[in-house]
PDB file of N, CA and C in Angstrom:
ATOM      1  N   MET A 119     121.980 106.904  48.519  1.00  0.00           N
ATOM      2  CA  MET A 119     121.300 107.695  49.439  1.00  0.00           C
ATOM      3  C   MET A 119     120.160 106.566  50.119  1.00  0.00           C
ATOM      4  N   GLU A 120     120.271 106.496  51.627  1.00  0.00           N
ATOM      5  CA  GLU A 120     119.095 105.915  52.278  1.00  0.00           C
ATOM      6  C   GLU A 120     118.099 107.023  52.137  1.00  0.00           C
ATOM      7  N   PHE A 121     116.822 106.131  52.466  1.00  0.00           N
ATOM      8  CA  PHE A 121     115.313 106.972  52.336  1.00  0.00           C
ATOM      9  C   PHE A 121     115.587 107.866  53.564  1.00  0.00           C
ATOM     10  N   ALA A 122     115.484 107.636  54.698  1.00  0.00           N
ATOM     11  CA  ALA A 122     115.577 108.384  56.026  1.00  0.00           C
ATOM     12  C   ALA A 122     116.576 109.834  55.323  1.00  0.00           C
ATOM     13  N   ALA A 123     117.493 109.598  54.715  1.00  0.00           N
ATOM     14  CA  ALA A 123     118.719 110.913  54.504  1.00  0.00           C
ATOM     15  C   ALA A 123     117.564 111.484  53.527  1.00  0.00           C
ATOM     16  N   ILE A 124     116.954 110.799  52.273  1.00  0.00           N
ATOM     17  CA  ILE A 124     116.337 111.987  51.334  1.00  0.00           C
ATOM     18  C   ILE A 124     115.058 112.082  51.859  1.00  0.00           C
ATOM     19  N   MET A 125     114.281 111.659  53.249  1.00  0.00           N
ATOM     20  CA  MET A 125     113.450 112.565  53.716  1.00  0.00           C
ATOM     21  C   MET A 125     113.819 113.491  54.633  1.00  0.00           C
ATOM     22  N   ASP A 126     114.457 113.799  55.038  1.00  0.00           N
ATOM     23  CA  ASP A 126     115.510 114.426  55.476  1.00  0.00           C
ATOM     24  C   ASP A 126     115.797 115.700  55.071  1.00  0.00           C
ATOM     25  N   ALA A 127     116.759 115.302  53.526  1.00  0.00           N
ATOM     26  CA  ALA A 127     116.272 116.533  52.812  1.00  0.00           C
ATOM     27  C   ALA A 127     115.026 117.039  52.362  1.00  0.00           C
ATOM     28  N   LEU A 128     114.082 116.371  51.942  1.00  0.00           N
ATOM     29  CA  LEU A 128     113.413 116.909  51.501  1.00  0.00           C
ATOM     30  C   LEU A 128     112.686 117.687  52.607  1.00  0.00           C
ATOM     31  N   GLU A 129     112.189 117.493  53.900  1.00  0.00           N
ATOM     32  CA  GLU A 129     111.831 118.135  55.176  1.00  0.00           C
ATOM     33  C   GLU A 129     112.826 119.622  55.004  1.00  0.00           C
ATOM     34  N   ARG A 130     113.937 119.034  55.206  1.00  0.00           N
ATOM     35  CA  ARG A 130     114.815 120.645  54.990  1.00  0.00           C
ATOM     36  C   ARG A 130     114.377 121.478  53.994  1.00  0.00           C
ATOM     37  N   ILE A 131     114.018 120.825  52.848  1.00  0.00           N
ATOM     38  CA  ILE A 131     113.420 121.917  51.700  1.00  0.00           C
ATOM     39  C   ILE A 131     112.423 122.562  51.690  1.00  0.00           C
ATOM     40  N   TYR A 132     111.702 121.335  51.994  1.00  0.00           N
ATOM     41  CA  TYR A 132     109.687 121.960  51.518  1.00  0.00           C
ATOM     42  C   TYR A 132     109.102 122.220  53.033  1.00  0.00           C
ATOM     43  N   GLY A 133     109.971 121.553  54.310  1.00  0.00           N
ATOM     44  CA  GLY A 133     109.347 121.565  55.065  1.00  0.00           C
ATOM     45  C   GLY A 133     108.851 123.172  55.813  1.00  0.00           C
ATOM     46  N   SER A 134     109.789 123.800  55.952  1.00  0.00           N
ATOM     47  CA  SER A 134     108.985 125.269  56.077  1.00  0.00           C
ATOM     48  C   SER A 134     108.481 126.016  55.541  1.00  0.00           C
ATOM     49  N   LYS A 135     108.160 125.740  54.157  1.00  0.00           N
ATOM     50  CA  LYS A 135     106.897 126.236  53.132  1.00  0.00           C
ATOM     51  C   LYS A 135     105.740 125.574  53.362  1.00  0.00           C
ATOM     52  N   HIS A 136     105.847 123.792  54.212  1.00  0.00           N
ATOM     53  CA  HIS A 136     104.495 123.419  54.652  1.00  0.00           C
ATOM     54  C   HIS A 136     103.817 124.269  55.724  1.00  0.00           C
ATOM     55  N   VAL A 137     104.954 124.356  56.618  1.00  0.00           N
ATOM     56  CA  VAL A 137     104.580 125.117  58.061  1.00  0.00           C
ATOM     57  C   VAL A 137     104.004 126.458  57.706  1.00  0.00           C
ATOM     58  N   LYS A 138     104.778 127.043  56.699  1.00  0.00           N
ATOM     59  CA  LYS A 138     104.254 128.553  56.383  1.00  0.00           C
ATOM     60  C   LYS A 138     102.352 128.868  56.196  1.00  0.00           C
ATOM     61  N   GLU A 139     102.305 127.801  55.033  1.00  0.00           N
ATOM     62  CA  GLU A 139     101.434 127.622  54.542  1.00  0.00           C
ATOM     63  C   GLU A 139     100.088 127.150  55.327  1.00  0.00           C
ATOM     64  N   VAL A 140     100.491 126.495  56.106  1.00  0.00           N
ATOM     65  CA  VAL A 140      99.702 125.406  57.315  1.00  0.00           C
ATOM     66  C   VAL A 140      99.206 126.926  58.203  1.00  0.00           C
ATOM     67  N   SER A 141      99.928 127.447  58.559  1.00  0.00           N
ATOM     68  CA  SER A 141      99.986 128.461  59.538  1.00  0.00           C
ATOM     69  C   SER A 141      99.294 129.587  59.310  1.00  0.00           C
ATOM     70  N   HIS A 142      99.233 130.130  57.813  1.00  0.00           N
ATOM     71  CA  HIS A 142      98.829 131.379  57.405  1.00  0.00           C
ATOM     72  C   HIS A 142      97.258 130.740  57.012  1.00  0.00           C
ATOM     73  N   LEU A 143      97.020 129.498  56.646  1.00  0.00           N
ATOM     74  CA  LEU A 143      95.436 128.958  56.987  1.00  0.00           C
ATOM     75  C   LEU A 143      94.731 128.867  58.437  1.00  0.00           C
ATOM     76  N   GLU A 144      95.526 128.780  59.108  1.00  0.00           N
ATOM     77  CA  GLU A 144      95.181 128.815  60.767  1.00  0.00           C
ATOM     78  C   GLU A 144      94.583 130.047  61.231  1.00  0.00           C
ATOM     79  N   LEU A 145      95.705 130.838  60.829  1.00  0.00           N
ATOM     80  CA  LEU A 145      95.900 132.199  60.934  1.00  0.00           C
ATOM     81  C   LEU A 145      94.744 133.018  60.659  1.00  0.00           C
ATOM     82  N   SER A 146      94.234 132.863  58.899  1.00  0.00           N
ATOM     83  CA  SER A 146      93.111 133.389  58.743  1.00  0.00           C
ATOM     84  C   SER A 146      92.138 132.874  59.051  1.00  0.00           C
ATOM     85  N   SER A 147      91.814 131.755  59.634  1.00  0.00           N
ATOM     86  CA  SER A 147      90.375 131.280  60.177  1.00  0.00           C
ATOM     87  C   SER A 147      90.474 131.006  61.779  1.00  0.00           C
ATOM     88  N   HIS A 148      91.202 131.622  62.104  1.00  0.00           N
ATOM     89  CA  HIS A 148      91.129 131.192  63.782  1.00  0.00           C
ATOM     90  C   HIS A 148      90.465 132.296  64.474  1.00  0.00           C
ATOM     91  N   CYS A 149      89.718 131.644  65.500  1.00  0.00           N
ATOM     92  CA  CYS A 149      88.832 133.140  65.926  1.00  0.00           C
ATOM     93  C   CYS A 149      89.247 132.657  67.615  1.00  0.00           C
ATOM     94  N   GLN A 150      88.775 133.705  68.619  1.00  0.00           N
ATOM     95  CA  GLN A 150      89.299 133.397  69.498  1.00  0.00           C
ATOM     96  C   GLN A 150      87.889 132.248  70.488  1.00  0.00           C
ATOM     97  N   LYS A 151      88.334 131.501  71.333  1.00  0.00           N
ATOM     98  CA  LYS A 151      87.320 130.647  71.843  1.00  0.00           C
ATOM     99  C   LYS A 151      86.562 130.755  73.031  1.00  0.00           C
ATOM    100  N   LEU A 152      85.695 130.085  73.294  1.00  0.00           N
ATOM    101  CA  LEU A 152      84.557 130.775  74.139  1.00  0.00           C
ATOM    102  C   LEU A 152      84.966 130.407  75.462  1.00  0.00           C
ATOM    103  N   ASN A 153      85.316 131.495  76.487  1.00  0.00           N
ATOM    104  CA  ASN A 153      86.036 131.802  77.610  1.00  0.00           C
ATOM    105  C   ASN A 153      87.297 131.893  77.456  1.00  0.00           C
ATOM    106  N   GLU A 154      88.144 131.776  76.272  1.00  0.00           N
ATOM    107  CA  GLU A 154      89.584 131.907  76.002  1.00  0.00           C
ATOM    108  C   GLU A 154      89.918 133.425  76.521  1.00  0.00           C
ATOM    109  N   ARG A 155      90.898 133.563  77.369  1.00  0.00           N
ATOM    110  CA  ARG A 155      91.336 135.077  77.814  1.00  0.00           C
ATOM    111  C   ARG A 155      91.790 135.849  76.419  1.00  0.00           C
ATOM    112  N   SER A 156      91.316 137.311  76.262  1.00  0.00           N
ATOM    113  CA  SER A 156      92.320 137.817  75.343  1.00  0.00           C
ATOM    114  C   SER A 156      93.503 137.581  75.381  1.00  0.00           C
ATOM    115  N   GLN A 157      94.219 137.801  76.329  1.00  0.00           N
ATOM    116  CA  GLN A 157      95.872 137.934  76.520  1.00  0.00           C
ATOM    117  C   GLN A 157      95.947 136.151  75.568  1.00  0.00           C
ATOM    118  N   ASP A 158      95.645 135.138  75.909  1.00  0.00           N
ATOM    119  CA  ASP A 158      96.074 133.752  75.406  1.00  0.00           C
ATOM    120  C   ASP A 158      95.725 133.642  73.587  1.00  0.00           C
ATOM    121  N   TYR A 159      94.496 134.282  73.472  1.00  0.00           N
ATOM    122  CA  TYR A 159      93.987 134.497  72.100  1.00  0.00           C
ATOM    123  C   TYR A 159      95.102 135.528  71.304  1.00  0.00           C
ATOM    124  N   ALA A 160      95.878 136.347  71.963  1.00  0.00           N
ATOM    125  CA  ALA A 160      96.583 137.282  71.355  1.00  0.00           C
ATOM    126  C   ALA A 160      97.607 136.425  71.180  1.00  0.00           C
ATOM    127  N   THR A 161      98.279 135.663  72.178  1.00  0.00           N
ATOM    128  CA  THR A 161      99.527 135.023  71.900  1.00  0.00           C
ATOM    129  C   THR A 161      99.625 134.127  71.115  1.00  0.00           C
ATOM    130  N   GLU A 162      98.163 133.344  71.040  1.00  0.00           N
ATOM    131  CA  GLU A 162      98.402 132.469  69.519  1.00  0.00           C
ATOM    132  C   GLU A 162      98.163 133.043  68.719  1.00  0.00           C
ATOM    133  N   ILE A 163      97.791 134.290  68.195  1.00  0.00           N
ATOM    134  CA  ILE A 163      97.837 134.837  66.898  1.00  0.00           C
ATOM    135  C   ILE A 163      99.287 135.183  66.785  1.00  0.00           C
ATOM    136  N   GLU A 164     100.074 135.739  67.694  1.00  0.00           N
ATOM    137  CA  GLU A 164     101.239 135.814  67.430  1.00  0.00           C
ATOM    138  C   GLU A 164     102.096 135.006  67.093  1.00  0.00           C
ATOM    139  N   ARG A 165     101.991 133.536  67.853  1.00  0.00           N
ATOM    140  CA  ARG A 165     102.556 132.627  67.147  1.00  0.00           C
ATOM    141  C   ARG A 165     102.071 132.304  65.700  1.00  0.00           C
ATOM    142  N   LEU A 166     101.257 132.070  65.520  1.00  0.00           N
ATOM    143  CA  LEU A 166     100.544 131.884  64.032  1.00  0.00           C
ATOM    144  C   LEU A 166     100.999 132.648  63.182  1.00  0.00           C
ATOM    145  N   ALA A 167     101.268 133.920  63.335  1.00  0.00           N
ATOM    146  CA  ALA A 167     101.721 135.326  62.766  1.00  0.00           C
ATOM    147  C   ALA A 167     103.082 134.759  62.452  1.00  0.00           C
ATOM    148  N   LYS A 168     103.695 134.749  63.040  1.00  0.00           N
ATOM    149  CA  LYS A 168     105.335 134.507  63.169  1.00  0.00           C
ATOM    150  C   LYS A 168     105.674 133.311  62.487  1.00  0.00           C
ATOM    151  N   LEU A 169     104.921 132.019  62.505  1.00  0.00           N
ATOM    152  CA  LEU A 169     104.828 131.184  61.358  1.00  0.00           C
ATOM    153  C   LEU A 169     104.723 131.481  59.890  1.00  0.00           C
ATOM    154  N   ALA A 170     103.488 132.017  59.638  1.00  0.00           N
ATOM    155  CA  ALA A 170     102.644 132.274  58.439  1.00  0.00           C
ATOM    156  C   ALA A 170     103.821 133.613  57.754  1.00  0.00           C
ATOM    157  N   TYR A 171     104.098 134.215  58.370  1.00  0.00           N
ATOM    158  CA  TYR A 171     104.742 135.643  57.320  1.00  0.00           C
ATOM    159  C   TYR A 171     106.135 135.337  57.757  1.00  0.00           C
ATOM    160  N   ILE A 172     107.125 134.404  57.903  1.00  0.00           N
ATOM    161  CA  ILE A 172     108.248 134.688  57.927  1.00  0.00           C
ATOM    162  C   ILE A 172     109.062 135.492  56.852  1.00  0.00           C
ATOM    163  N   GLY A 173     109.814 136.698  57.450  1.00  0.00           N
ATOM    164  CA  GLY A 173     110.498 137.592  56.561  1.00  0.00           C
ATOM    165  C   GLY A 173     110.102 138.361  56.092  1.00  0.00           C
ATOM    166  N   VAL A 174     108.869 139.246  56.814  1.00  0.00           N
ATOM    167  CA  VAL A 174     108.164 139.828  56.240  1.00  0.00           C
ATOM    168  C   VAL A 174     108.370 140.838  57.273  1.00  0.00           C
ATOM    169  N   PRO A 175     108.844 142.114  56.763  1.00  0.00           N
ATOM    170  CA  PRO A 175     108.797 143.154  57.388  1.00  0.00           C
ATOM    171  C   PRO A 175     107.958 143.689  58.588  1.00  0.00           C
ATOM    172  N   ASP A 176     108.893 144.117  59.881  1.00  0.00           N
ATOM    173  CA  ASP A 176     107.821 144.043  61.068  1.00  0.00           C
ATOM    174  C   ASP A 176     106.849 144.991  61.077  1.00  0.00           C
ATOM    175  N   ASP A 177     107.120 146.034  60.456  1.00  0.00           N
ATOM    176  CA  ASP A 177     105.911 146.999  60.278  1.00  0.00           C
ATOM    177  C   ASP A 177     104.742 146.275  59.686  1.00  0.00           C
ATOM    178  N   VAL A 178     105.323 145.568  58.778  1.00  0.00           N
ATOM    179  CA  VAL A 178     103.678 144.877  57.967  1.00  0.00           C
ATOM    180  C   VAL A 178     103.572 143.725  58.575  1.00  0.00           C
ATOM    181  N   LEU A 179     104.035 143.116  59.516  1.00  0.00           N
ATOM    182  CA  LEU A 179     104.057 141.724  60.241  1.00  0.00           C
ATOM    183  C   LEU A 179     102.777 142.508  61.499  1.00  0.00           C
ATOM    184  N   GLU A 180     103.269 143.776  62.109  1.00  0.00           N
ATOM    185  CA  GLU A 180     102.333 144.290  62.995  1.00  0.00           C
ATOM    186  C   GLU A 180     100.890 144.175  62.617  1.00  0.00           C
ATOM    187  N   ARG A 181     100.942 145.157  61.198  1.00  0.00           N
ATOM    188  CA  ARG A 181      99.412 145.063  60.881  1.00  0.00           C
ATOM    189  C   ARG A 181      98.932 144.105  60.210  1.00  0.00           C
ATOM    190  N   LEU A 182      99.533 142.819  59.987  1.00  0.00           N
ATOM    191  CA  LEU A 182      98.971 141.739  59.893  1.00  0.00           C
ATOM    192  C   LEU A 182      98.312 140.797  60.965  1.00  0.00           C
ATOM    193  N   LYS A 183      99.333 141.219  62.306  1.00  0.00           N
ATOM    194  CA  LYS A 183      98.993 140.415  63.470  1.00  0.00           C
ATOM    195  C   LYS A 183      97.799 141.072  63.961  1.00  0.00           C
ATOM    196  N   ILE A 184      97.613 142.273  64.036  1.00  0.00           N
ATOM    197  CA  ILE A 184      96.666 143.595  64.684  1.00  0.00           C
ATOM    198  C   ILE A 184      95.155 142.662  63.386  1.00  0.00           C
ATOM    199  N   GLY A 185      95.046 143.202  62.429  1.00  0.00           N
ATOM    200  CA  GLY A 185      94.363 142.698  61.653  1.00  0.00           C
ATOM    201  C   GLY A 185      93.299 141.171  62.019  1.00  0.00           C
ATOM    202  N   ALA A 186      94.470 140.321  62.031  1.00  0.00           N
ATOM    203  CA  ALA A 186      93.972 138.700  62.579  1.00  0.00           C
ATOM    204  C   ALA A 186      93.502 138.893  63.835  1.00  0.00           C
ATOM    205  N   PHE A 187      93.761 139.345  65.142  1.00  0.00           N
ATOM    206  CA  PHE A 187      93.565 139.432  66.177  1.00  0.00           C
ATOM    207  C   PHE A 187      91.752 140.272  66.177  1.00  0.00           C
ATOM    208  N   VAL A 188      92.030 141.475  65.779  1.00  0.00           N
ATOM    209  CA  VAL A 188      90.597 141.836  65.541  1.00  0.00           C
ATOM    210  C   VAL A 188      89.570 141.207  64.923  1.00  0.00           C
ATOM    211  N   LYS A 189      89.916 140.505  63.906  1.00  0.00           N
ATOM    212  CA  LYS A 189      88.983 139.598  63.319  1.00  0.00           C
ATOM    213  C   LYS A 189      88.615 138.595  63.988  1.00  0.00           C
ATOM    214  N   GLY A 190      89.255 138.157  64.655  1.00  0.00           N
ATOM    215  CA  GLY A 190      88.937 136.665  65.396  1.00  0.00           C
ATOM    216  C   GLY A 190      88.285 136.902  66.798  1.00  0.00           C
ATOM    217  N   LEU A 191      88.435 138.390  67.270  1.00  0.00           N
ATOM    218  CA  LEU A 191      87.528 138.667  68.570  1.00  0.00           C
ATOM    219  C   LEU A 191      86.382 138.094  68.711  1.00  0.00           C
ATOM    220  N   ARG A 192      85.749 137.630  70.106  1.00  0.00           N
ATOM    221  CA  ARG A 192      84.582 137.352  70.309  1.00  0.00           C
ATOM    222  C   ARG A 192      83.742 138.476  70.566  1.00  0.00           C
ATOM    223  N   ASP A 193      84.481 139.285  71.359  1.00  0.00           N
ATOM    224  CA  ASP A 193      83.641 140.337  72.127  1.00  0.00           C
ATOM    225  C   ASP A 193      83.660 141.882  70.801  1.00  0.00           C
ATOM    226  N   ALA A 194      82.183 141.786  70.786  1.00  0.00           N
ATOM    227  CA  ALA A 194      82.121 143.175  69.741  1.00  0.00           C
ATOM    228  C   ALA A 194      82.464 144.315  70.281  1.00  0.00           C
ATOM    229  N   GLU A 195      81.916 144.484  71.778  1.00  0.00           N
ATOM    230  CA  GLU A 195      82.567 145.639  72.234  1.00  0.00           C
ATOM    231  C   GLU A 195      84.021 145.945  72.286  1.00  0.00           C
ATOM    232  N   LEU A 196      84.934 144.876  72.506  1.00  0.00           N
ATOM    233  CA  LEU A 196      86.374 145.005  72.356  1.00  0.00           C
ATOM    234  C   LEU A 196      86.938 145.141  71.036  1.00  0.00           C
ATOM    235  N   LYS A 197      86.114 144.319  69.837  1.00  0.00           N
ATOM    236  CA  LYS A 197      86.289 144.779  68.531  1.00  0.00           C
ATOM    237  C   LYS A 197      86.134 146.403  68.169  1.00  0.00           C
ATOM    238  N   ASN A 198      85.293 146.732  68.382  1.00  0.00           N
ATOM    239  CA  ASN A 198      84.860 147.821  67.914  1.00  0.00           C
ATOM    240  C   ASN A 198      86.012 148.938  68.710  1.00  0.00           C
ATOM    241  N   ALA A 199      86.139 148.849  69.929  1.00  0.00           N
ATOM    242  CA  ALA A 199      87.080 150.030  70.706  1.00  0.00           C
ATOM    243  C   ALA A 199      88.804 149.696  69.952  1.00  0.00           C
ATOM    244  N   VAL A 200      88.944 148.668  69.448  1.00  0.00           N
ATOM    245  CA  VAL A 200      90.087 148.420  68.662  1.00  0.00           C
ATOM    246  C   VAL A 200      90.170 149.050  67.619  1.00  0.00           C
ATOM    247  N   TRP A 201      88.796 148.450  66.859  1.00  0.00           N
ATOM    248  CA  TRP A 201      88.915 149.056  65.279  1.00  0.00           C
ATOM    249  C   TRP A 201      88.990 150.730  65.295  1.00  0.00           C
ATOM    250  N   THR A 202      88.078 151.397  66.258  1.00  0.00           N
ATOM    251  CA  THR A 202      88.287 152.664  66.372  1.00  0.00           C
ATOM    252  C   THR A 202      89.062 153.506  67.079  1.00  0.00           C
ATOM    253  N   SER A 203      90.275 152.896  67.578  1.00  0.00           N
ATOM    254  CA  SER A 203      91.300 153.525  68.075  1.00  0.00           C
ATOM    255  C   SER A 203      92.543 152.721  67.604  1.00  0.00           C
ATOM    256  N   PRO A 204      93.001 153.046  66.223  1.00  0.00           N
ATOM    257  CA  PRO A 204      93.970 151.999  65.670  1.00  0.00           C
ATOM    258  C   PRO A 204      95.201 152.325  66.229  1.00  0.00           C
ATOM    259  N   LYS A 205      96.335 151.225  66.976  1.00  0.00           N
ATOM    260  CA  LYS A 205      97.359 151.554  67.328  1.00  0.00           C
ATOM    261  C   LYS A 205      98.677 151.112  65.994  1.00  0.00           C
ATOM    262  N   THR A 206      99.813 151.204  66.180  1.00  0.00           N
ATOM    263  CA  THR A 206     100.700 151.134  65.214  1.00  0.00           C
ATOM    264  C   THR A 206     101.379 149.713  65.540  1.00  0.00           C
ATOM    265  N   THR A 207     101.450 149.332  66.760  1.00  0.00           N
ATOM    266  CA  THR A 207     101.873 147.949  67.237  1.00  0.00           C
ATOM    267  C   THR A 207     101.031 146.737  67.740  1.00  0.00           C
ATOM    268  N   PHE A 208     101.268 145.530  67.596  1.00  0.00           N
ATOM    269  CA  PHE A 208     100.582 144.856  68.308  1.00  0.00           C
ATOM    270  C   PHE A 208     100.326 144.679  69.820  1.00  0.00           C
ATOM    271  N   THR A 209     101.647 144.947  70.354  1.00  0.00           N
ATOM    272  CA  THR A 209     101.626 145.122  71.804  1.00  0.00           C
ATOM    273  C   THR A 209     100.789 146.398  72.433  1.00  0.00           C
ATOM    274  N   ASP A 210     100.972 147.484  71.537  1.00  0.00           N
ATOM    275  CA  ASP A 210      99.707 148.910  71.692  1.00  0.00           C
ATOM    276  C   ASP A 210      98.543 148.275  71.693  1.00  0.00           C
ATOM    277  N   THR A 211      98.323 147.835  70.606  1.00  0.00           N
ATOM    278  CA  THR A 211      96.698 147.081  70.465  1.00  0.00           C
ATOM    279  C   THR A 211      96.451 146.571  71.584  1.00  0.00           C
ATOM    280  N   LEU A 212      97.066 145.323  72.510  1.00  0.00           N
ATOM    281  CA  LEU A 212      96.777 144.600  73.448  1.00  0.00           C
ATOM    282  C   LEU A 212      96.777 145.641  74.443  1.00  0.00           C
ATOM    283  N   ALA A 213      97.260 146.619  74.980  1.00  0.00           N
ATOM    284  CA  ALA A 213      97.064 147.572  76.229  1.00  0.00           C
ATOM    285  C   ALA A 213      95.890 147.866  76.350  1.00  0.00           C
ATOM    286  N   CYS A 214      95.636 148.009  77.964  1.00  0.00           N
ATOM    287  CA  CYS A 214      94.607 148.318  78.708  1.00  0.00           C
ATOM    288  C   CYS A 214      94.136 149.763  78.066  1.00  0.00           C
ATOM    289  N   TYR A 215      92.803 149.906  77.874  1.00  0.00           N
ATOM    290  CA  TYR A 215      92.378 151.224  77.457  1.00  0.00           C
ATOM    291  C   TYR A 215      92.454 152.027  78.620  1.00  0.00           C
ATOM    292  N   ALA A 216      92.549 151.536  79.854  1.00  0.00           N
ATOM    293  CA  ALA A 216      92.205 152.394  81.189  1.00  0.00           C
ATOM    294  C   ALA A 216      93.412 152.728  81.657  1.00  0.00           C
ATOM    295  N   CYS A 217      94.401 151.589  81.530  1.00  0.00           N
ATOM    296  CA  CYS A 217      95.794 152.398  82.491  1.00  0.00           C
ATOM    297  C   CYS A 217      97.207 152.169  81.270  1.00  0.00           C
ATOM    298  N   GLN A 218      96.717 152.015  80.275  1.00  0.00           N
ATOM    299  CA  GLN A 218      97.646 151.688  79.094  1.00  0.00           C
ATOM    300  C   GLN A 218      98.658 150.719  79.067  1.00  0.00           C
ATOM    301  N   LYS A 219      98.807 150.218  80.114  1.00  0.00           N
ATOM    302  CA  LYS A 219      99.752 149.174  80.726  1.00  0.00           C
ATOM    303  C   LYS A 219      99.229 147.659  79.668  1.00  0.00           C
ATOM    304  N   PRO A 220     100.316 146.988  79.248  1.00  0.00           N
ATOM    305  CA  PRO A 220     100.185 145.732  78.282  1.00  0.00           C
ATOM    306  C   PRO A 220      99.804 144.734  79.151  1.00  0.00           C
ATOM    307  N   GLY A 221      99.590 143.415  78.685  1.00  0.00           N
ATOM    308  CA  GLY A 221      99.121 142.388  79.364  1.00  0.00           C
ATOM    309  C   GLY A 221      97.582 142.048  79.836  1.00  0.00           C
ATOM    310  N   HIS A 222      96.650 143.026  79.703  1.00  0.00           N
ATOM    311  CA  HIS A 222      95.263 143.172  80.213  1.00  0.00           C
ATOM    312  C   HIS A 222      94.411 143.829  79.243  1.00  0.00           C
ATOM    313  N   PHE A 223      93.377 144.040  79.596  1.00  0.00           N
ATOM    314  CA  PHE A 223      92.551 144.961  78.994  1.00  0.00           C
ATOM    315  C   PHE A 223      91.612 145.691  80.041  1.00  0.00           C
ATOM    316  N   GLU A 224      90.797 146.334  79.792  1.00  0.00           N
ATOM    317  CA  GLU A 224      90.262 147.155  80.644  1.00  0.00           C
ATOM    318  C   GLU A 224      88.973 146.613  81.381  1.00  0.00           C
ATOM    319  N   ARG A 225      88.529 145.737  81.298  1.00  0.00           N
ATOM    320  CA  ARG A 225      87.653 145.012  82.023  1.00  0.00           C
ATOM    321  C   ARG A 225      88.023 143.896  83.138  1.00  0.00           C
ATOM    322  N   GLU A 226      89.645 143.660  82.541  1.00  0.00           N
ATOM    323  CA  GLU A 226      90.574 143.130  83.843  1.00  0.00           C
ATOM    324  C   GLU A 226      91.607 143.936  84.688  1.00  0.00           C
ATOM    325  N   CYS A 227      91.365 145.626  84.560  1.00  0.00           N
ATOM    326  CA  CYS A 227      92.105 146.326  84.615  1.00  0.00           C
ATOM    327  C   CYS A 227      91.338 146.455  86.466  1.00  0.00           C
TER     328      CYS A 227
END
């Protein structure tokens, strides 16, 4: 067996585990960047959660995404609003509190 074939086989076997572990670490420490839109931050949280929690039931994944999102929010007022009005899905969590439509927050409405 050639070196490249061995490396391909190892990547197929262990590659996804490595990605999962790295994504989990990134997700657990990810915070919203200065001047990063909340929607862009949410998109990154969703991407990392899908990589970190492959095979996790959808309802559990939703709670994990919400928790990671709120934990890393920079805006204390928004963080408080999300914690005090818990939603069951990540999409509902991201909905505007003024108009209830997803994709933006109240101050952007």
